[in-house]
């Protein structure tokens, strides 16, 4: 018996090694590729237990990538699709913004002229069943809910809805369609003659959205433009380059890239930019990254804009997407971004050590860099000069603004941070809106009326404090509570506006208390 087992094992091993050898006819005997594939063949054929061969390969890919830079990555087919949707400009689904309240999907807003709005679904509706399958009260994840709601354009889905004030359950058949994803959060006249555009990310449609917004503001009398790139994590290089082209003069460098196996490549303005003579102010913070840094760096290096805020994230690595046959993707770093003056945008990192890299923002706060400009130190070797006025600027990671605005940690207390981290603020806001939507709509016919006359009611604050107490979140003392309340009330009002009107109106309210926005306005007005 033992002899037969040994014989069988030897046969299997011979087959495995023979197969591996045949696969690797194009590789030398000591090739790393030959070694890797022989290992995979041996494990899949000889290992004592059944193995998932696909998982084996995916783990090997992830293992290799983990030893590289912090931005090279591998995503499976589902992750790849979810990652690409916000940048592609649309997805296919029913067209609702929603949130989860008490284990139930609550419609915050249906997309204007979208599939759900067309059949009569309203803000405040609770979707409790999808195709006769319960999704409320069953602890279903947000991802699984989205999976049931989304589907190919033209397919139909049955939704069962509970509506406040209506006793019986309502049923709708919704025909899925293309749903646009906008990368411009807000565009409005923030002051007479001063336009404001907030860009969330750089996607396939960002340039068209930006031009439409800028043209609209120009018709309203815009003579100075604020481009807000705070919290903008980046996106497509081409989208950033197209936008920057509209703001720079002919042959001005926008960005260039270089890598070990990638030729030096330059992106330059063509000189046909519609807004190349308009005064520009750019807003950035520690979460502005990648494509956002390309735009900010180009405008700063050409002395084309005043950059206001805090040092940006420092992501200056170019990833090339490598699509694999099963829909998965490797995003492999192939080059560095450089600003026109020659600054490398990428902050330092150690290959394979992502923990410290991911704590960079936290470390900046600890070291005082977010609160005090004097805590930021640059070596002389990192000094560069702008291309027209020859002002000193610095490399070493990220874009350092021309005008530094410290983070006000006194106003945003620890108690407030805990209220946000546990989603207490957002959940209590949703419950308040759900209970008072009709009343608010009836009382305030327009956003302008609401903005001028609405004050956050004390009962909302009381309910929020009570819920926070249940979850063990309490202020250190009465002084911390009193410090928290003004900024908390402002946040609550902004969130209520967002759910009643939209993101544009949200930023009209939120920006009133933004230190970075207000500093920019002071500079523009000459104060």
Short mmCIF file of C-alpha atoms in Angstrom, two decimals, residues 20-227:
data_model
loop_
_atom_site.label_atom_id
_atom_site.label_comp_id
_atom_site.label_asym_id
_atom_site.label_seq_id
_atom_site.Cartn_x
_atom_site.Cartn_y
_atom_site.Cartn_z
CA UNK A 20 5.78 23.35 -15.52
CA UNK A 21 8.75 22.72 -17.78
CA UNK A 22 6.51 22.70 -20.88
CA UNK A 23 4.89 25.95 -19.81
CA UNK A 24 8.28 27.54 -19.38
CA UNK A 25 10.02 26.58 -22.56
CA UNK A 26 10.61 30.28 -23.14
CA UNK A 27 12.33 30.82 -19.80
CA UNK A 28 15.77 29.80 -18.62
CA UNK A 29 16.21 27.11 -15.97
CA UNK A 30 16.87 29.72 -13.29
CA UNK A 31 14.14 32.13 -14.40
CA UNK A 32 12.07 33.59 -11.50
CA UNK A 33 8.98 33.08 -13.67
CA UNK A 34 9.81 29.37 -14.05
CA UNK A 35 10.28 29.04 -10.30
CA UNK A 36 6.99 30.78 -9.53
CA UNK A 37 4.93 28.74 -11.93
CA UNK A 38 6.54 25.44 -10.90
CA UNK A 39 5.58 26.25 -7.31
CA UNK A 40 1.98 26.95 -8.32
CA UNK A 41 1.75 23.73 -10.36
CA UNK A 42 3.25 21.68 -7.54
CA UNK A 43 0.88 23.12 -4.91
CA UNK A 44 -2.26 22.76 -7.03
CA UNK A 45 -1.40 19.16 -7.99
CA UNK A 46 0.27 17.74 -4.88
CA UNK A 47 -0.91 19.65 -1.80
CA UNK A 48 -2.67 17.47 0.79
CA UNK A 49 -5.95 19.46 0.69
CA UNK A 50 -7.92 20.98 -2.15
CA UNK A 51 -6.78 24.50 -2.96
CA UNK A 52 -8.51 27.34 -4.78
CA UNK A 53 -6.12 27.87 -7.64
CA UNK A 54 -7.50 31.32 -8.46
CA UNK A 55 -7.07 32.42 -4.85
CA UNK A 56 -3.55 30.97 -4.85
CA UNK A 57 -2.59 33.12 -7.84
CA UNK A 58 -4.33 36.23 -6.45
CA UNK A 59 -2.48 35.87 -3.13
CA UNK A 60 0.80 35.54 -5.02
CA UNK A 61 0.10 38.72 -6.99
CA UNK A 62 -0.86 40.60 -3.83
CA UNK A 63 2.26 39.32 -2.10
CA UNK A 64 4.48 40.69 -4.85
CA UNK A 65 2.72 44.05 -4.98
CA UNK A 66 2.82 44.52 -1.20
CA UNK A 67 6.61 44.73 -1.47
CA UNK A 68 6.44 47.64 -3.90
CA UNK A 69 5.37 51.26 -3.42
CA UNK A 70 2.22 52.28 -1.48
CA UNK A 71 0.13 52.95 -4.59
CA UNK A 72 0.66 49.85 -6.74
CA UNK A 73 -2.36 47.61 -6.15
CA UNK A 74 -4.35 44.58 -7.23
CA UNK A 75 -8.17 44.48 -7.33
CA UNK A 76 -10.44 41.60 -8.21
CA UNK A 77 -13.17 42.01 -10.83
CA UNK A 78 -15.80 43.34 -8.42
CA UNK A 79 -13.39 45.73 -6.73
CA UNK A 80 -12.16 46.97 -10.11
CA UNK A 81 -15.69 47.76 -11.29
CA UNK A 82 -16.55 49.59 -8.05
CA UNK A 83 -13.28 51.55 -8.19
CA UNK A 84 -13.74 52.66 -11.82
CA UNK A 85 -17.39 53.75 -11.66
CA UNK A 86 -16.82 57.12 -9.95
CA UNK A 87 -14.21 58.05 -12.57
CA UNK A 88 -16.05 56.78 -15.65
CA UNK A 89 -18.83 59.32 -15.16
CA UNK A 90 -21.83 57.00 -14.91
CA UNK A 91 -23.13 53.63 -13.77
CA UNK A 92 -26.30 51.63 -14.38
CA UNK A 93 -28.96 51.50 -11.69
CA UNK A 94 -32.20 52.96 -10.32
CA UNK A 95 -30.92 56.48 -9.59
CA UNK A 96 -31.23 57.23 -5.88
CA UNK A 97 -28.94 58.66 -3.24
CA UNK A 98 -29.53 56.68 -0.07
CA UNK A 99 -28.33 56.07 3.44
CA UNK A 100 -28.90 53.28 5.96
CA UNK A 101 -30.94 54.27 9.02
CA UNK A 102 -31.91 51.67 11.63
CA UNK A 103 -31.05 48.83 9.23
CA UNK A 104 -33.32 50.28 6.53
CA UNK A 105 -32.48 51.88 3.19
CA UNK A 106 -33.70 55.48 3.27
CA UNK A 107 -33.90 57.43 0.01
CA UNK A 108 -32.12 60.75 0.58
CA UNK A 109 -32.77 62.07 -2.93
CA UNK A 110 -33.79 60.49 -6.23
CA UNK A 111 -31.63 61.52 -9.19
CA UNK A 112 -33.30 64.34 -11.11
CA UNK A 113 -35.06 62.84 -14.16
CA UNK A 114 -33.68 59.44 -13.15
CA UNK A 115 -35.55 56.11 -13.29
CA UNK A 116 -36.80 56.25 -9.69
CA UNK A 117 -38.03 59.84 -9.84
CA UNK A 118 -39.90 59.11 -13.08
CA UNK A 119 -42.04 56.40 -11.42
CA UNK A 120 -42.76 58.50 -8.33
CA UNK A 121 -40.18 57.47 -5.72
CA UNK A 122 -39.58 60.35 -3.32
CA UNK A 123 -37.01 61.55 -0.80
CA UNK A 124 -37.81 59.95 2.55
CA UNK A 125 -39.11 56.68 1.07
CA UNK A 126 -37.86 53.46 2.66
CA UNK A 127 -37.04 50.64 0.26
CA UNK A 128 -37.85 47.48 2.24
CA UNK A 129 -37.99 44.82 -0.51
CA UNK A 130 -36.28 44.30 -3.86
CA UNK A 131 -37.91 41.77 -6.19
CA UNK A 132 -39.88 40.40 -3.21
CA UNK A 133 -36.69 39.85 -1.17
CA UNK A 134 -36.56 41.73 2.14
CA UNK A 135 -33.58 44.08 2.54
CA UNK A 136 -34.81 45.90 5.68
CA UNK A 137 -34.39 44.51 9.16
CA UNK A 138 -32.21 41.62 8.00
CA UNK A 139 -28.76 43.13 8.69
CA UNK A 140 -27.92 43.25 4.98
CA UNK A 141 -24.72 45.06 4.12
CA UNK A 142 -24.71 48.26 2.09
CA UNK A 143 -22.77 46.44 -0.64
CA UNK A 144 -25.40 43.70 -0.93
CA UNK A 145 -28.19 46.28 -1.09
CA UNK A 146 -26.43 48.10 -3.91
CA UNK A 147 -25.89 44.81 -5.73
CA UNK A 148 -29.65 44.21 -5.78
CA UNK A 149 -30.51 47.74 -6.88
CA UNK A 150 -27.94 48.04 -9.66
CA UNK A 151 -28.16 46.18 -12.93
CA UNK A 152 -27.85 46.55 -16.68
CA UNK A 153 -29.59 49.40 -18.45
CA UNK A 154 -33.07 48.37 -19.58
CA UNK A 155 -33.60 45.67 -16.95
CA UNK A 156 -36.48 46.10 -14.51
CA UNK A 157 -36.62 45.76 -10.74
CA UNK A 158 -39.60 45.68 -8.38
CA UNK A 159 -39.28 47.90 -5.31
CA UNK A 160 -41.56 47.73 -2.27
CA UNK A 161 -41.60 50.99 -0.35
CA UNK A 162 -42.85 52.29 2.99
CA UNK A 163 -43.75 55.99 2.85
CA UNK A 164 -44.40 58.17 5.86
CA UNK A 165 -48.10 59.04 6.10
CA UNK A 166 -49.21 56.21 3.78
CA UNK A 167 -50.63 53.16 5.55
CA UNK A 168 -50.15 50.53 2.87
CA UNK A 169 -46.91 49.43 1.24
CA UNK A 170 -46.25 50.94 -2.19
CA UNK A 171 -44.87 48.96 -5.14
CA UNK A 172 -42.93 50.36 -8.10
CA UNK A 173 -41.41 48.80 -11.21
CA UNK A 174 -38.24 50.71 -12.05
CA UNK A 175 -36.44 50.37 -15.37
CA UNK A 176 -32.73 50.75 -14.75
CA UNK A 177 -30.78 53.30 -16.77
CA UNK A 178 -27.43 55.07 -17.01
CA UNK A 179 -26.97 57.23 -13.91
CA UNK A 180 -24.49 60.11 -14.16
CA UNK A 181 -21.76 60.49 -11.54
CA UNK A 182 -20.73 64.12 -11.17
CA UNK A 183 -17.23 65.17 -10.16
CA UNK A 184 -18.13 68.86 -9.71
CA UNK A 185 -19.68 69.19 -6.24
CA UNK A 186 -20.56 72.86 -6.41
CA UNK A 187 -20.39 75.89 -8.70
CA UNK A 188 -21.78 79.27 -7.67
CA UNK A 189 -20.99 82.95 -7.29
CA UNK A 190 -19.49 83.12 -3.81
CA UNK A 191 -19.12 86.91 -4.02
CA UNK A 192 -20.04 89.47 -6.67
CA UNK A 193 -17.53 88.89 -9.51
CA UNK A 194 -15.98 85.84 -7.73
CA UNK A 195 -16.92 82.36 -8.93
CA UNK A 196 -16.36 79.16 -6.96
CA UNK A 197 -16.02 75.62 -8.36
CA UNK A 198 -15.48 72.58 -6.11
CA UNK A 199 -13.98 69.55 -7.88
CA UNK A 200 -14.33 66.24 -6.01
CA UNK A 201 -12.19 64.12 -8.36
CA UNK A 202 -10.80 64.05 -11.90
CA UNK A 203 -12.90 61.64 -13.96
CA UNK A 204 -13.84 61.11 -17.59
CA UNK A 205 -16.39 63.95 -17.56
CA UNK A 206 -14.67 66.42 -15.23
CA UNK A 207 -13.41 68.66 -18.02
CA UNK A 208 -16.83 69.01 -19.64
CA UNK A 209 -18.48 69.64 -16.25
CA UNK A 210 -15.84 72.23 -15.37
CA UNK A 211 -16.21 74.11 -18.63
CA UNK A 212 -20.00 74.15 -18.35
CA UNK A 213 -19.76 75.46 -14.78
CA UNK A 214 -17.14 78.10 -15.63
CA UNK A 215 -19.13 79.30 -18.64
CA UNK A 216 -22.26 79.61 -16.51
CA UNK A 217 -20.41 81.62 -13.86
CA UNK A 218 -18.89 83.85 -16.54
CA UNK A 219 -22.39 84.72 -17.73
CA UNK A 220 -23.16 85.67 -14.12
CA UNK A 221 -20.29 88.15 -14.05
CA UNK A 222 -17.34 86.07 -12.83
CA UNK A 223 -14.03 87.94 -13.01
CA UNK A 224 -12.04 85.79 -10.57
CA UNK A 225 -12.27 82.02 -10.14
CA UNK A 226 -11.68 79.96 -7.00
CA UNK A 227 -10.95 76.28 -7.79
#
